[in-house]
Short mmCIF file of N, CA, C and O in Angstrom, two decimals:
data_model
loop_
_atom_site.label_atom_id
_atom_site.label_comp_id
_atom_site.label_asym_id
_atom_site.label_seq_id
_atom_site.Cartn_x
_atom_site.Cartn_y
_atom_site.Cartn_z
N MET C 1 -149.19 -101.76 -62.09
CA MET C 1 -148.35 -101.17 -62.81
C MET C 1 -147.78 -100.74 -63.97
O MET C 1 -146.73 -100.16 -63.45
N ALA C 2 -148.79 -100.59 -64.64
CA ALA C 2 -148.42 -99.89 -66.13
C ALA C 2 -148.29 -98.44 -65.24
O ALA C 2 -148.06 -96.99 -66.05
N ASP C 3 -149.47 -98.13 -64.30
CA ASP C 3 -149.77 -97.14 -63.80
C ASP C 3 -148.60 -96.21 -62.97
O ASP C 3 -148.36 -95.13 -63.39
N LYS C 4 -148.33 -96.37 -62.54
CA LYS C 4 -146.74 -96.14 -61.28
C LYS C 4 -145.67 -95.64 -62.61
O LYS C 4 -145.44 -94.35 -61.92
N LYS C 5 -145.17 -96.18 -63.96
CA LYS C 5 -144.26 -96.01 -65.07
C LYS C 5 -144.93 -95.00 -65.64
O LYS C 5 -144.27 -93.99 -65.49
N ASN C 6 -146.20 -94.41 -65.78
CA ASN C 6 -146.55 -93.86 -66.64
C ASN C 6 -146.70 -91.93 -65.80
O ASN C 6 -146.13 -91.32 -65.55
N ASN C 7 -147.39 -92.38 -63.84
CA ASN C 7 -147.39 -91.32 -62.89
C ASN C 7 -145.47 -91.01 -63.22
O ASN C 7 -145.67 -89.55 -62.57
N ARG C 8 -144.41 -91.86 -63.59
CA ARG C 8 -143.52 -91.48 -62.48
C ARG C 8 -142.73 -90.61 -64.18
O ARG C 8 -141.43 -90.03 -63.68
N ARG C 9 -143.25 -90.82 -65.47
CA ARG C 9 -142.74 -90.47 -66.55
C ARG C 9 -143.41 -89.15 -65.90
O ARG C 9 -142.28 -88.11 -66.60
N ASN C 10 -144.84 -89.10 -65.93
CA ASN C 10 -145.44 -87.71 -66.17
C ASN C 10 -145.19 -86.25 -65.05
O ASN C 10 -144.35 -85.50 -65.07
N ASN C 11 -144.47 -87.11 -63.32
CA ASN C 11 -143.49 -86.38 -62.51
C ASN C 11 -142.79 -85.87 -63.22
O ASN C 11 -142.12 -85.12 -63.01
N ASN C 12 -141.63 -86.61 -63.87
CA ASN C 12 -140.10 -86.56 -64.20
C ASN C 12 -140.15 -85.39 -65.03
O ASN C 12 -139.43 -84.09 -64.88
N ARG C 13 -141.53 -85.57 -66.12
CA ARG C 13 -141.54 -84.22 -67.20
C ARG C 13 -142.22 -82.98 -66.38
O ARG C 13 -141.43 -81.52 -66.47
N MET C 14 -142.95 -82.90 -65.27
CA MET C 14 -143.32 -82.29 -64.20
C MET C 14 -142.04 -80.67 -63.71
O MET C 14 -142.15 -79.85 -63.66
N ASN C 15 -141.55 -82.17 -63.34
CA ASN C 15 -140.57 -81.19 -62.00
C ASN C 15 -139.12 -80.74 -63.16
O ASN C 15 -138.64 -79.58 -63.17
N ASN C 16 -139.32 -81.27 -64.11
CA ASN C 16 -138.04 -80.66 -65.41
C ASN C 16 -138.61 -79.63 -66.01
O ASN C 16 -138.50 -78.14 -66.30
N GLY C 17 -139.91 -79.40 -65.63
CA GLY C 17 -140.67 -78.37 -67.18
C GLY C 17 -141.03 -77.90 -68.85
O GLY C 17 -140.53 -77.05 -69.09
N ASP C 18 -139.75 -79.21 -68.83
CA ASP C 18 -139.93 -79.04 -70.30
C ASP C 18 -140.50 -80.80 -71.32
O ASP C 18 -141.14 -81.54 -70.42
N GLU C 19 -141.49 -80.05 -72.30
CA GLU C 19 -142.44 -81.22 -72.76
C GLU C 19 -141.57 -81.92 -73.95
O GLU C 19 -142.31 -83.11 -73.65
N ASP C 20 -140.44 -81.41 -74.13
CA ASP C 20 -139.87 -82.49 -75.08
C ASP C 20 -138.79 -83.29 -74.10
O ASP C 20 -137.88 -83.68 -74.83
N TYR C 21 -138.75 -83.37 -72.67
CA TYR C 21 -138.04 -84.01 -72.26
C TYR C 21 -137.20 -85.36 -72.42
O TYR C 21 -138.78 -86.05 -72.60
N ASN C 22 -136.69 -86.39 -72.87
CA ASN C 22 -136.07 -87.33 -73.26
C ASN C 22 -134.87 -87.13 -72.52
O ASN C 22 -133.80 -86.97 -72.51
N PRO C 23 -134.76 -88.68 -71.46
CA PRO C 23 -133.64 -88.74 -70.65
C PRO C 23 -132.53 -89.48 -71.28
O PRO C 23 -131.20 -89.27 -70.58
N LYS C 24 -133.45 -89.77 -72.24
CA LYS C 24 -132.14 -90.74 -73.82
C LYS C 24 -131.24 -89.94 -73.62
O LYS C 24 -130.38 -90.36 -75.00
N PHE C 25 -131.97 -88.77 -74.50
CA PHE C 25 -130.77 -88.20 -75.35
C PHE C 25 -130.63 -86.47 -74.65
O PHE C 25 -131.57 -85.68 -74.10
N ARG C 26 -129.53 -86.27 -74.52
CA ARG C 26 -129.26 -84.67 -73.92
C ARG C 26 -128.88 -83.48 -74.41
O ARG C 26 -128.75 -84.01 -76.25
N LYS C 27 -129.54 -82.72 -74.54
CA LYS C 27 -128.90 -81.97 -75.13
C LYS C 27 -127.38 -81.03 -75.15
O LYS C 27 -126.38 -81.09 -74.17
N MET C 28 -126.58 -81.36 -76.17
CA MET C 28 -125.54 -80.76 -76.73
C MET C 28 -125.16 -79.73 -77.02
O MET C 28 -126.50 -78.54 -77.26
N ARG C 29 -123.96 -79.32 -76.15
CA ARG C 29 -123.47 -77.58 -76.48
C ARG C 29 -123.36 -77.60 -77.89
O ARG C 29 -122.45 -78.35 -78.87
N LYS C 30 -123.76 -75.97 -78.51
CA LYS C 30 -123.39 -75.73 -79.98
C LYS C 30 -121.63 -76.02 -79.86
O LYS C 30 -120.70 -74.93 -79.26
N LYS C 31 -121.26 -76.22 -81.04
CA LYS C 31 -120.02 -76.19 -82.09
C LYS C 31 -119.75 -74.81 -82.11
O LYS C 31 -120.48 -73.90 -82.76
N VAL C 32 -118.62 -74.40 -81.36
CA VAL C 32 -117.92 -73.11 -82.08
C VAL C 32 -116.66 -73.04 -82.89
O VAL C 32 -115.56 -73.65 -83.15
N CYS C 33 -116.73 -72.38 -84.37
CA CYS C 33 -115.77 -72.31 -85.20
C CYS C 33 -114.89 -72.02 -84.68
O CYS C 33 -114.48 -71.19 -83.98
N PRO C 34 -113.50 -73.03 -84.65
CA PRO C 34 -112.88 -72.18 -84.67
C PRO C 34 -111.44 -71.54 -85.00
O PRO C 34 -110.99 -70.58 -84.93
N LEU C 35 -112.15 -71.10 -86.33
CA LEU C 35 -111.83 -69.77 -87.63
C LEU C 35 -112.35 -68.45 -86.87
O LEU C 35 -112.00 -67.88 -87.09
N CYS C 36 -113.67 -69.17 -86.56
CA CYS C 36 -114.15 -67.80 -86.14
C CYS C 36 -113.82 -66.87 -84.96
O CYS C 36 -114.14 -65.58 -84.70
N ALA C 37 -114.01 -67.86 -84.21
CA ALA C 37 -113.94 -67.55 -82.71
C ALA C 37 -112.67 -66.81 -82.46
O ALA C 37 -112.55 -65.90 -81.77
N ASP C 38 -111.26 -66.96 -83.35
CA ASP C 38 -109.74 -66.57 -83.26
C ASP C 38 -109.83 -66.13 -84.57
O ASP C 38 -109.22 -66.12 -85.92
N LYS C 39 -109.81 -64.62 -84.59
CA LYS C 39 -109.79 -63.51 -85.71
C LYS C 39 -108.26 -63.71 -85.59
O LYS C 39 -107.64 -63.16 -87.20
N ASN C 40 -107.18 -64.04 -84.98
CA ASN C 40 -105.69 -64.03 -85.11
C ASN C 40 -105.69 -65.73 -85.81
O ASN C 40 -104.21 -65.61 -86.92
N PHE C 41 -106.28 -66.50 -86.51
CA PHE C 41 -105.73 -67.20 -86.30
C PHE C 41 -106.05 -67.60 -88.39
O PHE C 41 -107.40 -67.07 -88.83
N VAL C 42 -104.89 -67.47 -89.20
CA VAL C 42 -104.84 -67.93 -90.73
C VAL C 42 -105.18 -69.17 -91.08
O VAL C 42 -103.92 -69.91 -90.59
N LEU C 43 -105.64 -69.48 -92.11
CA LEU C 43 -105.56 -70.88 -92.13
C LEU C 43 -104.23 -71.00 -93.26
O LEU C 43 -105.00 -69.84 -94.24
N ASP C 44 -103.70 -71.73 -93.60
CA ASP C 44 -102.52 -71.88 -94.31
C ASP C 44 -102.05 -72.61 -95.42
O ASP C 44 -102.07 -74.00 -94.70
N TYR C 45 -101.94 -72.70 -96.46
CA TYR C 45 -102.22 -74.33 -96.95
C TYR C 45 -100.80 -74.82 -97.06
O TYR C 45 -100.83 -76.50 -96.98
N LYS C 46 -99.84 -73.79 -96.63
CA LYS C 46 -98.23 -74.80 -96.78
C LYS C 46 -97.85 -74.97 -95.29
O LYS C 46 -96.77 -74.94 -95.33
N ASN C 47 -99.15 -74.79 -94.10
CA ASN C 47 -98.80 -75.57 -92.87
C ASN C 47 -99.59 -76.84 -92.33
O ASN C 47 -100.70 -76.83 -92.05
N PRO C 48 -98.62 -77.81 -93.13
CA PRO C 48 -99.30 -79.32 -92.95
C PRO C 48 -100.03 -79.39 -91.27
O PRO C 48 -100.79 -80.25 -90.89
N ASP C 49 -98.83 -79.15 -90.42
CA ASP C 49 -99.41 -79.03 -88.99
C ASP C 49 -100.57 -78.52 -88.70
O ASP C 49 -101.14 -78.98 -87.67
N GLN C 50 -101.07 -77.28 -89.16
CA GLN C 50 -101.96 -76.75 -88.68
C GLN C 50 -103.49 -77.27 -89.45
O GLN C 50 -104.68 -78.14 -88.99
N LEU C 51 -103.29 -77.95 -90.26
CA LEU C 51 -104.22 -78.66 -91.07
C LEU C 51 -104.60 -80.13 -90.69
O LEU C 51 -105.25 -80.93 -91.29
N LYS C 52 -103.31 -80.48 -89.72
CA LYS C 52 -103.97 -81.94 -88.87
C LYS C 52 -104.91 -81.98 -88.31
O LYS C 52 -105.37 -83.20 -88.14
N LYS C 53 -105.54 -81.07 -88.06
CA LYS C 53 -106.37 -81.23 -86.37
C LYS C 53 -107.84 -81.01 -86.95
O LYS C 53 -108.48 -81.51 -87.59
N PHE C 54 -108.03 -80.99 -89.08
CA PHE C 54 -109.23 -81.14 -89.65
C PHE C 54 -108.91 -82.47 -90.67
O PHE C 54 -109.73 -82.52 -91.80
N ILE C 55 -107.78 -83.28 -90.34
CA ILE C 55 -107.79 -84.75 -91.04
C ILE C 55 -108.45 -86.03 -90.20
O ILE C 55 -107.69 -85.63 -89.14
N ASN C 56 -108.86 -86.72 -90.57
CA ASN C 56 -108.77 -88.21 -89.75
C ASN C 56 -107.30 -88.74 -89.89
O ASN C 56 -106.62 -88.65 -90.59
N GLU C 57 -107.13 -89.54 -89.35
CA GLU C 57 -105.89 -90.81 -88.89
C GLU C 57 -105.75 -91.15 -90.39
O GLU C 57 -104.77 -92.24 -90.55
N LYS C 58 -107.29 -91.76 -91.37
CA LYS C 58 -106.73 -92.07 -92.20
C LYS C 58 -106.13 -91.31 -94.22
O LYS C 58 -106.52 -91.66 -94.65
N GLY C 59 -106.69 -90.22 -93.54
CA GLY C 59 -106.34 -89.15 -94.30
C GLY C 59 -107.73 -88.33 -94.76
O GLY C 59 -107.22 -87.20 -95.51
N LYS C 60 -108.61 -88.32 -94.44
CA LYS C 60 -110.21 -87.83 -94.90
C LYS C 60 -110.45 -86.69 -94.04
O LYS C 60 -109.69 -86.12 -93.30
N ILE C 61 -111.01 -85.65 -95.23
CA ILE C 61 -111.40 -84.69 -94.22
C ILE C 61 -112.26 -84.95 -93.11
O ILE C 61 -113.38 -85.57 -94.02
N LEU C 62 -112.33 -84.55 -92.12
CA LEU C 62 -113.73 -83.77 -91.16
C LEU C 62 -114.05 -83.62 -91.54
O LEU C 62 -114.42 -82.68 -92.14
N PRO C 63 -115.84 -83.94 -91.32
CA PRO C 63 -117.05 -83.36 -92.01
C PRO C 63 -117.30 -81.72 -90.98
O PRO C 63 -116.78 -82.28 -90.06
N ARG C 64 -118.19 -81.00 -90.94
CA ARG C 64 -118.47 -80.15 -90.84
C ARG C 64 -118.71 -80.24 -89.08
O ARG C 64 -118.66 -79.78 -87.76
N ARG C 65 -119.20 -81.17 -88.86
CA ARG C 65 -120.57 -82.00 -87.49
C ARG C 65 -119.20 -81.79 -86.23
O ARG C 65 -119.78 -81.90 -85.28
N ALA C 66 -118.20 -82.63 -87.30
CA ALA C 66 -116.65 -83.06 -86.38
C ALA C 66 -115.87 -81.80 -86.12
O ALA C 66 -115.18 -81.76 -85.01
N THR C 67 -116.02 -80.97 -86.87
CA THR C 67 -115.08 -80.01 -86.70
C THR C 67 -115.05 -78.60 -85.79
O THR C 67 -114.71 -77.87 -85.46
N GLY C 68 -116.65 -78.49 -86.10
CA GLY C 68 -117.79 -77.58 -85.51
C GLY C 68 -117.27 -76.00 -86.07
O GLY C 68 -117.30 -75.30 -85.73
N ALA C 69 -116.79 -76.26 -87.59
CA ALA C 69 -116.59 -75.63 -88.51
C ALA C 69 -117.60 -74.38 -88.98
O ALA C 69 -118.44 -75.72 -88.90
N CYS C 70 -117.65 -72.97 -89.49
CA CYS C 70 -119.00 -72.35 -90.04
C CYS C 70 -118.97 -73.29 -91.73
O CYS C 70 -118.14 -73.40 -91.64
N ALA C 71 -119.84 -73.26 -92.32
CA ALA C 71 -119.90 -73.70 -94.25
C ALA C 71 -119.27 -72.52 -94.37
O ALA C 71 -117.36 -73.41 -95.17
N LYS C 72 -118.58 -71.32 -94.71
CA LYS C 72 -117.89 -70.80 -94.98
C LYS C 72 -116.02 -71.20 -95.14
O LYS C 72 -115.35 -71.41 -95.69
N HIS C 73 -116.14 -71.41 -93.64
CA HIS C 73 -114.76 -71.79 -93.38
C HIS C 73 -114.37 -73.61 -93.27
O HIS C 73 -113.40 -73.85 -93.56
N GLN C 74 -115.83 -74.28 -93.52
CA GLN C 74 -115.29 -75.92 -93.82
C GLN C 74 -114.60 -75.93 -95.11
O GLN C 74 -113.95 -76.47 -95.69
N ARG C 75 -115.22 -75.12 -95.94
CA ARG C 75 -115.20 -74.80 -97.78
C ARG C 75 -113.45 -74.24 -97.62
O ARG C 75 -113.02 -75.03 -98.58
N ASP C 76 -113.58 -73.43 -96.70
CA ASP C 76 -111.61 -73.32 -96.50
C ASP C 76 -110.40 -74.47 -96.50
O ASP C 76 -110.07 -73.93 -97.42
N ILE C 77 -111.19 -74.59 -95.24
CA ILE C 77 -110.39 -75.90 -95.35
C ILE C 77 -109.75 -77.05 -96.09
O ILE C 77 -109.53 -77.49 -96.00
N THR C 78 -111.10 -77.11 -96.50
CA THR C 78 -111.29 -78.02 -97.81
C THR C 78 -110.44 -78.01 -98.94
O THR C 78 -109.58 -78.62 -99.05
N ILE C 79 -110.48 -76.56 -99.19
CA ILE C 79 -109.59 -76.08 -100.70
C ILE C 79 -108.04 -76.18 -99.68
O ILE C 79 -107.11 -76.59 -100.79
N ALA C 80 -107.96 -75.44 -98.77
CA ALA C 80 -106.69 -75.78 -98.44
C ALA C 80 -106.30 -76.93 -98.23
O ALA C 80 -104.88 -77.20 -98.38
N ILE C 81 -106.83 -77.92 -97.13
CA ILE C 81 -106.23 -79.50 -97.40
C ILE C 81 -105.78 -79.98 -98.66
O ILE C 81 -104.43 -80.97 -98.81
N LYS C 82 -106.77 -79.45 -99.54
CA LYS C 82 -106.56 -79.89 -101.40
C LYS C 82 -105.02 -79.39 -101.78
O LYS C 82 -104.90 -80.42 -102.36
N ARG C 83 -105.01 -78.79 -100.90
CA ARG C 83 -103.95 -77.66 -102.47
C ARG C 83 -103.21 -77.98 -101.86
O ARG C 83 -102.33 -78.61 -101.71
N CYS C 84 -103.01 -78.61 -100.63
CA CYS C 84 -101.53 -78.76 -99.85
C CYS C 84 -101.24 -80.38 -100.03
O CYS C 84 -100.47 -81.11 -100.10
N ARG C 85 -102.48 -81.00 -100.48
CA ARG C 85 -102.47 -82.59 -100.70
C ARG C 85 -101.33 -82.12 -101.94
O ARG C 85 -100.70 -83.77 -102.71
N HIS C 86 -102.08 -81.31 -103.34
CA HIS C 86 -101.60 -81.32 -104.24
C HIS C 86 -100.15 -81.06 -104.67
O HIS C 86 -99.04 -81.69 -105.44
N ILE C 87 -99.72 -80.27 -103.55
CA ILE C 87 -97.93 -80.23 -103.48
C ILE C 87 -97.39 -81.31 -102.70
O ILE C 87 -96.23 -80.37 -102.35
N ALA C 88 -98.43 -82.14 -102.30
CA ALA C 88 -97.68 -83.37 -101.67
C ALA C 88 -96.54 -83.41 -100.22
O ALA C 88 -95.89 -83.25 -99.62
N MET C 89 -97.08 -82.09 -99.35
CA MET C 89 -96.96 -81.88 -98.04
C MET C 89 -98.34 -82.94 -97.20
O MET C 89 -97.47 -82.47 -96.01
N LEU C 90 -99.14 -83.43 -97.80
CA LEU C 90 -100.18 -84.35 -96.60
C LEU C 90 -100.65 -84.98 -97.74
O LEU C 90 -100.51 -85.28 -99.14
N PRO C 91 -100.35 -86.38 -97.37
CA PRO C 91 -100.80 -87.48 -97.92
C PRO C 91 -102.02 -87.22 -98.24
O PRO C 91 -103.23 -87.30 -97.62
N TYR C 92 -103.18 -88.05 -99.68
CA TYR C 92 -103.87 -88.67 -99.88
C TYR C 92 -104.66 -89.51 -98.68
O TYR C 92 -105.88 -89.14 -98.03
N THR C 93 -104.08 -90.45 -98.99
CA THR C 93 -104.37 -91.60 -97.57
C THR C 93 -103.23 -92.21 -96.74
O THR C 93 -102.11 -91.80 -97.02
N GLU C 94 -103.45 -92.35 -95.76
CA GLU C 94 -102.16 -93.57 -94.46
C GLU C 94 -102.73 -94.43 -94.63
O GLU C 94 -103.99 -95.66 -94.48
N ILE C 95 -101.59 -95.69 -95.02
CA ILE C 95 -101.87 -97.15 -95.40
C ILE C 95 -101.59 -97.89 -94.04
O ILE C 95 -100.96 -96.83 -93.03
#
């Protein structure tokens, strides 16, 4: 019984040609930075509608893995959100 399972697993690996094949984990497409992709996109701290894409419903700043931004632009996003909060155009928290 166990030999049949092992044979199926080995056959699946050989059919796919990938030694690291694991059916539980799919390879994810790499996210493209929205600021790098669109050269005309200018991040402005005075435009809260633009910055709402980068915060969640509680008002927290989304991490890079969620926004898809590169490290350089994630820092710019964070600074713009904090400036917008400071001049009271974005709330610090949503109740």
